[in-house]
Short mmCIF file of C-alpha atoms and ligand atoms in Angstrom, two decimals:
data_model
loop_
_atom_site.label_atom_id
_atom_site.label_comp_id
_atom_site.label_asym_id
_atom_site.label_seq_id
_atom_site.Cartn_x
_atom_site.Cartn_y
_atom_site.Cartn_z
CA UNK A 19 68.68 33.78 120.75
CA UNK A 20 71.02 36.31 122.39
CA UNK A 21 70.33 35.44 125.99
CA UNK A 22 70.86 32.45 128.22
CA UNK A 23 67.84 30.42 129.33
CA UNK A 24 68.70 29.16 132.81
CA UNK A 25 65.80 26.67 133.11
CA UNK A 26 65.71 27.33 136.85
CA UNK A 27 64.85 30.24 139.08
CA UNK A 28 67.07 31.59 141.82
CA UNK A 29 66.03 30.83 145.36
CA UNK A 30 67.31 31.71 148.77
CA UNK A 31 69.37 28.54 149.17
CA UNK A 32 70.47 28.61 145.51
CA UNK A 33 71.05 32.31 144.74
CA UNK A 34 71.87 33.56 141.25
CA UNK A 35 74.99 35.58 140.46
CA UNK A 36 74.23 39.00 139.03
CA UNK A 37 76.21 42.12 138.17
CA UNK A 38 75.76 43.51 141.70
CA UNK A 39 76.35 40.30 143.62
CA UNK A 40 74.12 37.37 144.52
CA UNK A 41 70.35 37.66 144.17
CA UNK A 42 68.64 35.85 147.07
CA UNK A 43 65.01 35.15 146.26
CA UNK A 44 62.64 34.67 149.18
CA UNK A 45 59.24 33.05 148.57
CA UNK A 46 56.88 34.43 151.23
CA UNK A 47 54.64 31.51 152.31
CA UNK A 48 51.16 32.04 150.78
CA UNK A 49 52.43 35.42 149.53
CA UNK A 50 52.28 36.93 153.04
CA UNK A 51 54.84 38.47 155.37
CA UNK A 52 54.24 39.22 159.02
CA UNK A 53 55.52 42.57 160.30
CA UNK A 54 58.49 40.74 161.84
CA UNK A 55 59.29 38.84 158.63
CA UNK A 56 59.11 41.97 156.46
CA UNK A 57 61.25 44.04 158.79
CA UNK A 58 63.69 41.10 159.06
CA UNK A 59 64.03 41.05 155.25
CA UNK A 60 64.62 44.82 155.25
CA UNK A 61 67.28 44.55 157.96
CA UNK A 62 68.88 41.55 156.23
CA UNK A 63 69.04 43.46 152.92
CA UNK A 64 70.82 46.34 154.63
CA UNK A 65 73.21 44.24 156.66
CA UNK A 66 74.04 41.44 154.22
CA UNK A 67 73.10 42.91 150.82
CA UNK A 68 73.25 46.33 149.17
CA UNK A 69 69.92 47.53 150.62
CA UNK A 70 68.06 47.04 147.33
CA UNK A 71 65.08 44.68 147.18
CA UNK A 72 63.19 43.54 144.07
CA UNK A 73 59.55 42.53 143.96
CA UNK A 74 59.49 39.91 141.23
CA UNK A 75 56.79 39.17 138.69
CA UNK A 76 56.32 35.84 140.52
CA UNK A 77 55.35 37.59 143.77
CA UNK A 78 58.73 36.93 145.35
CA UNK A 79 61.07 39.25 147.23
CA UNK A 80 64.69 39.39 146.07
CA UNK A 81 67.54 40.67 148.20
CA UNK A 82 70.33 42.00 145.96
CA UNK A 83 74.02 42.59 146.44
CA UNK A 84 74.64 39.59 148.73
CA UNK A 85 78.18 38.19 148.75
CA UNK A 86 79.59 34.70 149.19
CA UNK A 87 80.54 35.71 152.73
CA UNK A 88 77.21 37.28 153.73
CA UNK A 89 74.95 34.60 152.18
CA UNK A 90 75.17 32.16 155.12
CA UNK A 91 74.42 34.71 157.87
CA UNK A 92 71.55 36.11 155.77
CA UNK A 93 70.04 32.63 155.40
CA UNK A 94 70.44 32.04 159.15
CA UNK A 95 68.55 35.30 159.81
CA UNK A 96 65.77 34.40 157.35
CA UNK A 97 65.54 30.85 158.70
CA UNK A 98 64.74 32.19 162.15
CA UNK A 99 61.85 34.05 160.52
CA UNK A 100 60.45 30.82 158.95
CA UNK A 101 61.25 32.06 155.45
CA UNK A 102 63.66 29.30 154.43
CA UNK A 103 62.75 25.80 153.22
CA UNK A 104 64.44 22.61 154.35
CA UNK A 105 66.47 22.25 151.16
CA UNK A 106 66.77 23.44 147.54
CA UNK A 107 64.30 20.81 146.29
CA UNK A 108 61.59 21.94 148.72
CA UNK A 109 62.28 25.60 147.90
CA UNK A 110 61.99 24.92 144.16
CA UNK A 111 58.75 22.95 144.52
CA UNK A 112 57.08 25.71 146.57
CA UNK A 113 56.42 27.79 143.46
CA UNK A 114 52.95 29.02 144.43
CA UNK A 115 51.38 32.42 143.74
CA UNK A 116 48.32 33.32 145.80
CA UNK A 117 45.96 36.14 144.92
CA UNK A 118 46.58 39.05 147.29
CA UNK A 119 42.81 39.38 147.54
CA UNK A 120 42.52 35.91 149.05
CA UNK A 121 39.96 34.93 151.66
CA UNK A 122 40.44 32.45 154.52
CA UNK A 123 39.38 29.50 152.31
CA UNK A 124 42.04 30.35 149.74
CA UNK A 125 44.75 30.63 152.42
CA UNK A 126 43.71 27.23 153.82
CA UNK A 127 44.09 25.77 150.33
CA UNK A 128 47.51 27.44 149.91
CA UNK A 129 48.74 25.84 153.14
CA UNK A 130 47.33 22.44 152.18
CA UNK A 131 48.99 22.68 148.75
CA UNK A 132 52.30 23.68 150.29
CA UNK A 133 52.10 20.62 152.53
CA UNK A 134 51.00 18.29 149.71
CA UNK A 135 53.90 19.33 147.48
CA UNK A 136 56.20 17.28 149.72
CA UNK A 137 54.82 14.27 147.79
CA UNK A 138 55.08 15.89 144.37
CA UNK A 139 56.95 14.11 141.56
CA UNK A 140 60.18 15.59 140.18
CA UNK A 141 58.96 18.70 138.34
CA UNK A 142 60.83 21.17 136.10
CA UNK A 143 62.40 24.10 137.94
CA UNK A 144 59.91 26.66 136.65
CA UNK A 145 56.77 24.53 137.16
CA UNK A 146 54.36 26.59 139.24
CA UNK A 147 50.91 26.87 140.78
CA UNK A 148 48.49 29.80 140.99
CA UNK A 149 45.63 30.24 143.42
CA UNK A 150 43.43 32.77 141.66
CA UNK A 151 40.30 31.65 143.49
CA UNK A 152 39.35 34.77 145.43
CA UNK A 153 36.08 36.60 144.89
CA UNK A 154 37.13 37.65 141.35
CA UNK A 155 39.88 36.42 139.01
CA UNK A 156 42.85 38.83 138.84
CA UNK A 157 45.77 36.74 137.63
CA UNK A 158 44.68 35.49 134.19
CA UNK A 159 47.83 37.08 132.72
CA UNK A 160 50.22 35.51 135.23
CA UNK A 161 51.77 32.28 133.98
CA UNK A 162 51.57 29.01 135.89
CA UNK A 163 51.21 25.33 135.11
CA UNK A 164 48.37 24.38 137.46
CA UNK A 165 45.72 26.93 138.36
CA UNK A 166 42.97 27.09 140.95
CA UNK A 167 40.11 29.29 139.78
CA UNK A 168 36.38 29.60 140.25
CA UNK A 169 33.54 29.06 137.81
CA UNK A 170 30.93 31.80 137.47
CA UNK A 171 28.79 30.04 140.14
CA UNK A 172 31.75 29.92 142.58
CA UNK A 173 32.65 26.24 142.06
CA UNK A 174 36.36 25.67 142.70
CA UNK A 175 38.21 24.43 139.60
CA UNK A 176 41.67 22.99 139.09
CA UNK A 177 42.86 23.77 135.56
CA UNK A 178 45.89 22.67 133.57
CA UNK A 179 47.48 25.67 131.83
CA UNK A 180 46.63 25.56 128.15
CA UNK A 181 43.19 24.00 128.74
CA UNK A 182 40.22 26.33 128.34
CA UNK A 183 38.27 24.34 130.92
CA UNK A 184 38.98 23.13 134.43
CA UNK A 185 37.84 20.23 136.62
CA UNK A 186 35.52 20.93 139.58
CA UNK A 187 37.06 19.89 142.91
CA UNK A 188 35.74 19.89 146.49
CA UNK A 189 37.57 22.50 148.58
CA UNK A 190 38.94 19.91 151.02
CA UNK A 191 40.31 17.69 148.22
CA UNK A 192 41.74 20.47 146.07
CA UNK A 193 45.40 20.17 147.12
CA UNK A 194 45.39 16.43 146.38
CA UNK A 195 43.78 17.15 143.00
CA UNK A 196 46.63 19.53 142.11
CA UNK A 197 49.11 16.87 143.14
CA UNK A 198 47.30 14.31 140.97
CA UNK A 199 47.46 16.74 138.04
CA UNK A 200 51.21 17.18 138.61
CA UNK A 201 51.62 13.38 138.55
CA UNK A 202 49.55 13.20 135.35
CA UNK A 203 51.86 15.83 133.81
CA UNK A 204 54.98 13.75 134.46
CA UNK A 205 53.35 10.44 133.47
CA UNK A 206 52.01 11.93 130.22
CA UNK A 207 55.54 12.89 129.17
CA UNK A 208 55.53 16.56 130.21
CA UNK A 209 59.14 16.48 131.39
CA UNK A 210 61.93 16.12 128.84
CA UNK A 211 65.52 16.48 130.00
CA UNK A 212 64.26 18.05 133.22
CA UNK A 213 62.32 20.78 131.40
CA UNK A 214 58.76 21.25 130.24
CA UNK A 215 55.60 23.25 130.89
CA UNK A 216 52.01 22.16 131.22
CA UNK A 217 50.83 24.36 128.33
CA UNK A 218 53.35 22.68 126.01
CA UNK A 219 52.01 19.25 126.95
CA UNK A 220 48.38 20.35 126.50
CA UNK A 221 49.31 21.76 123.06
CA UNK A 222 50.20 18.21 121.98
CA UNK A 223 46.57 17.18 122.51
CA UNK A 224 47.09 15.40 125.84
CA UNK A 225 44.21 15.86 128.33
CA UNK A 226 43.73 14.73 131.93
CA UNK A 227 40.86 12.27 132.39
CA UNK A 228 38.46 11.00 135.05
CA UNK A 229 37.98 13.40 137.97
CA UNK A 230 40.60 15.73 136.48
CA UNK A 231 38.88 15.95 133.08
CA UNK A 232 38.40 19.60 132.03
CA UNK A 233 34.65 20.33 131.82
CA UNK A 234 33.85 23.81 133.22
CA UNK A 235 35.06 27.26 132.07
CA UNK A 236 36.61 29.51 134.72
CA UNK A 237 35.01 32.90 135.39
CA UNK A 238 38.19 34.51 134.02
CA UNK A 239 37.25 33.26 130.53
CA UNK A 240 34.05 35.29 130.65
CA UNK A 241 35.70 38.46 131.97
CA UNK A 242 38.37 38.04 129.29
CA UNK A 243 35.71 37.84 126.59
CA UNK A 244 34.00 40.93 127.96
CA UNK A 245 37.18 42.97 128.17
CA UNK A 246 39.88 42.47 125.59
CA UNK A 247 42.00 45.07 127.37
CA UNK A 248 42.52 43.46 130.75
CA UNK A 249 44.10 45.72 133.29
CA UNK A 250 46.01 44.87 136.41
CA UNK A 251 45.03 46.36 139.77
CA UNK A 252 46.20 49.90 140.52
CA UNK A 253 47.28 51.52 143.79
CA UNK A 254 44.45 52.41 146.15
CA UNK A 255 42.41 51.26 149.10
CA UNK A 256 40.82 47.84 148.63
CA UNK A 257 38.77 45.63 150.92
CA UNK A 258 41.90 43.89 152.25
CA UNK A 259 43.99 47.05 152.86
CA UNK A 260 46.15 49.57 150.99
CA UNK A 261 47.76 48.59 147.70
CA UNK A 262 50.96 50.48 146.81
CA UNK A 263 53.35 50.06 143.87
CA UNK A 264 57.05 50.64 143.34
CA UNK A 265 58.61 51.59 140.02
CA UNK A 266 60.10 48.58 138.24
CA UNK A 267 59.52 46.51 141.38
CA UNK A 268 62.51 48.00 143.16
CA UNK A 269 62.12 49.08 146.77
CA UNK A 270 64.84 50.10 149.18
CA UNK A 271 65.22 48.48 152.56
CA UNK A 272 64.24 51.61 154.50
CA UNK A 273 60.90 51.86 152.69
CA UNK A 274 60.17 48.14 153.14
CA UNK A 275 61.00 48.48 156.83
CA UNK A 276 58.63 51.45 157.12
CA UNK A 277 55.85 49.49 155.38
CA UNK A 278 56.43 46.57 157.76
CA UNK A 279 55.69 48.90 160.67
CA UNK A 280 52.22 49.54 159.22
CA UNK A 281 50.98 45.96 159.20
CA UNK A 282 51.38 42.49 157.67
CA UNK A 283 52.19 42.59 153.96
CA UNK A 284 50.96 40.64 150.96
CA UNK A 285 53.19 40.49 147.88
CA UNK A 286 51.69 40.48 144.39
CA UNK A 287 52.85 39.52 140.89
CA UNK A 288 52.33 43.15 139.79
CA UNK A 289 55.25 44.61 141.73
CA UNK A 290 52.85 45.97 144.30
CA UNK A 291 52.49 45.38 148.01
CA UNK A 292 49.24 45.21 149.93
CA UNK A 293 49.40 46.39 153.54
CA UNK A 294 46.72 44.42 155.33
CA UNK A 295 43.87 46.36 156.95
CA UNK A 296 45.48 49.77 156.29
CA UNK A 297 42.77 52.30 155.40
CA UNK A 298 44.98 55.15 154.19
CA UNK A 299 47.70 55.45 151.55
CA UNK A 300 51.21 55.70 153.02
CA UNK A 301 53.46 58.44 151.71
CA UNK A 302 56.96 56.96 151.70
CA UNK A 303 59.98 57.43 149.40
CA UNK A 304 59.74 55.37 146.22
CA UNK A 305 56.08 54.36 146.56
CA UNK A 306 53.62 54.95 143.74
CA UNK A 307 50.20 55.72 145.21
CA UNK A 308 48.65 57.64 142.31
CA UNK A 309 46.70 55.18 140.11
CA UNK A 310 47.30 57.41 137.07
CA UNK A 311 51.11 57.52 137.44
CA UNK A 312 52.54 56.65 133.99
CA UNK A 313 55.31 54.61 135.66
CA UNK A 314 52.64 51.98 136.32
CA UNK A 315 52.52 51.40 132.56
CA UNK A 316 56.30 51.09 132.20
CA UNK A 317 58.26 47.88 132.70
CA UNK A 318 62.04 47.75 132.89
CA UNK A 319 64.28 44.94 134.04
CA UNK A 320 67.48 45.35 136.05
CA UNK A 321 69.54 45.91 132.89
CA UNK A 322 73.21 46.88 133.00
CA UNK A 323 75.21 46.86 135.18
CA UNK A 324 73.06 44.81 137.60
CA UNK A 325 72.41 41.96 135.14
CA UNK A 326 75.33 40.13 133.55
CA UNK A 327 73.31 39.40 130.39
CA UNK A 328 72.27 43.00 129.74
CA UNK A 329 73.47 44.84 126.63
CA UNK A 330 72.68 48.22 128.16
CA UNK A 331 71.03 50.13 131.02
CA UNK A 332 67.25 50.25 131.17
CA UNK A 333 65.70 52.03 134.13
CA UNK A 334 67.09 55.55 133.65
CA UNK A 335 65.81 55.49 130.06
CA UNK A 336 62.44 54.12 131.21
CA UNK A 337 62.12 56.89 133.83
CA UNK A 338 62.96 59.55 131.22
CA UNK A 339 60.40 58.22 128.76
CA UNK A 340 57.55 57.56 131.23
CA UNK A 341 56.19 61.14 131.44
CA UNK A 342 55.93 61.25 127.63
CA UNK A 343 54.05 57.96 127.30
CA UNK A 344 50.64 58.56 125.67
CA UNK A 345 47.68 57.80 127.91
CA UNK A 346 46.78 54.12 128.01
CA UNK A 347 49.95 52.98 126.23
CA UNK A 348 52.49 50.58 127.73
CA UNK A 349 56.27 50.66 127.45
CA UNK A 350 58.80 47.91 128.14
CA UNK A 351 62.53 48.66 128.24
CA UNK A 352 64.56 45.44 128.35
CA UNK A 353 68.28 44.88 128.76
CA UNK A 354 68.14 41.91 126.38
CA UNK A 355 65.63 39.89 124.37
CA UNK A 356 64.77 37.65 127.33
CA UNK A 357 62.28 40.25 128.56
CA UNK A 358 62.32 39.26 132.25
CA UNK A 359 60.38 42.33 133.40
CA UNK A 360 57.32 41.75 131.21
CA UNK A 361 56.65 38.44 129.42
CA UNK A 362 53.60 39.84 127.56
CA UNK A 363 53.35 42.20 124.57
CA UNK A 364 53.65 45.96 125.21
CA UNK A 365 52.61 48.79 122.90
CA UNK A 366 56.28 49.70 122.60
CA UNK A 367 59.26 47.56 123.57
CA UNK A 368 62.84 48.85 123.44
CA UNK A 369 65.48 46.14 123.71
CA UNK A 370 69.16 46.85 124.32
CA UNK A 371 71.36 45.05 121.79
CA UNK A 372 75.10 45.21 121.08
CA UNK A 373 74.31 47.66 118.24
CA UNK A 374 71.80 49.90 120.04
CA UNK A 375 68.12 49.80 120.97
CA UNK A 376 65.83 47.66 118.86
CA UNK A 377 62.22 48.80 118.55
CA UNK A 378 59.22 46.44 118.68
CA UNK A 379 55.64 47.64 118.46
CA UNK A 380 52.79 45.54 119.89
CA UNK A 381 55.13 42.71 120.76
CA UNK A 382 57.39 41.02 123.24
CA UNK A 383 61.09 41.59 123.83
CA UNK A 384 61.86 38.32 122.05
CA UNK A 385 59.93 39.29 118.89
CA UNK A 386 61.67 40.38 115.69
CA UNK A 387 62.27 44.16 115.72
CA UNK A 388 60.54 46.21 113.04
CA UNK A 389 63.34 48.68 112.51
CA UNK A 390 67.11 48.89 112.59
CA UNK A 391 68.51 49.49 116.06
CA UNK A 392 68.67 53.12 117.17
CA UNK A 393 71.55 54.56 119.10
CA UNK A 394 70.87 55.15 122.80
CA UNK A 395 73.02 58.30 122.49
CA UNK A 396 70.48 59.75 120.04
CA UNK A 397 67.26 59.61 122.04
CA UNK A 398 64.07 60.22 120.06
CA UNK A 399 60.91 61.61 121.51
CA UNK A 400 58.67 58.73 122.45
CA UNK A 401 55.74 60.14 120.46
CA UNK A 402 57.69 59.29 117.31
CA UNK A 403 57.10 55.63 118.05
CA UNK A 404 53.30 55.83 118.18
S1 LIG B 3 65.81 40.80 130.37
FE1 LIG B 3 66.98 42.16 131.67
S2 LIG B 3 67.15 41.13 133.65
FE2 LIG B 3 66.49 39.60 132.14
S3 LIG B 3 68.40 38.64 131.45
FE3 LIG B 3 67.96 40.29 130.01
S4 LIG B 3 69.04 42.07 130.81
FE4 LIG B 3 68.95 40.56 132.46
#
């Protein structure tokens, strides 16, 4: 393995050092930002960071280029906006992704879960929750340990990752059920040396029992069976507002500030932002609003020099290759085998290594390359890879 597994995620109170300074990760409560919160993040990124903001695959917002000196005043600014938890433990526990197409019931559950997590057992740093219980499932491909989903008839389910089935729960007892499942995870031996994931525990044959026993399939199982090629949402007008994307999840502070002026924002795990109640597509620098833009099918992590683990740059190459990507195909350019930008297989994955770019077809960045590494100074036309 040629990359370092941290076992924890950066937060706001515990930022991670990167090649362009500290990365301060803000977890918007329930995945939402008021106009004031979003414009405060944009101003904070300009004043205390380098003006570059990442939308992460965990529906978080990362302010880049923060220094040891500017971290404290940035946190003070964000705290006034109710974006900072009481301490690192609370920040780490609040690892919740909410569907951006949530209804009022789902937001009530998100708040109840956030509150209930104060009584959660000691969980691994990456242990997370997903509320994919809107009108239709949209986050089957997004990883989490405990999931809220709906059965075909609308029944709310709590499901342990790795189980095909979930347990039905009354809406007003759902947060406590998730907490009970988290306790079951720790008591069943899910945590070893502070690490562990629910799917790993389920793979050993362990199953929750009683009211948490898995008995009903989520609706996502049916839609998965019907469509092998699941697709993520694309930019456009939806019932809740306007959905816009940014290439590689990177947005500059000016554009975020301009979006904040249009309405409250919802962040997504697809490096898109939903502007609530907006009925037209904004035309701002850096936004992708065309649902057929090939950049939507290209993933690229920070790469060099922004990431200290990168063996080479990524995004310039990804931008060059995007227009040549055959229709329907996906491309992932990764600075190392960790594959932060896209944990799933892509049609073509190029991974920077000390000896050049390794090429993986139909796989993940961590898979064994099919061919010897190619030199980044001898670019080949992308059609050669298909
Ligand atoms: S995948 Fe990219 S961002 Fe992640 S550690 Fe490797 S180089 Fe850094």
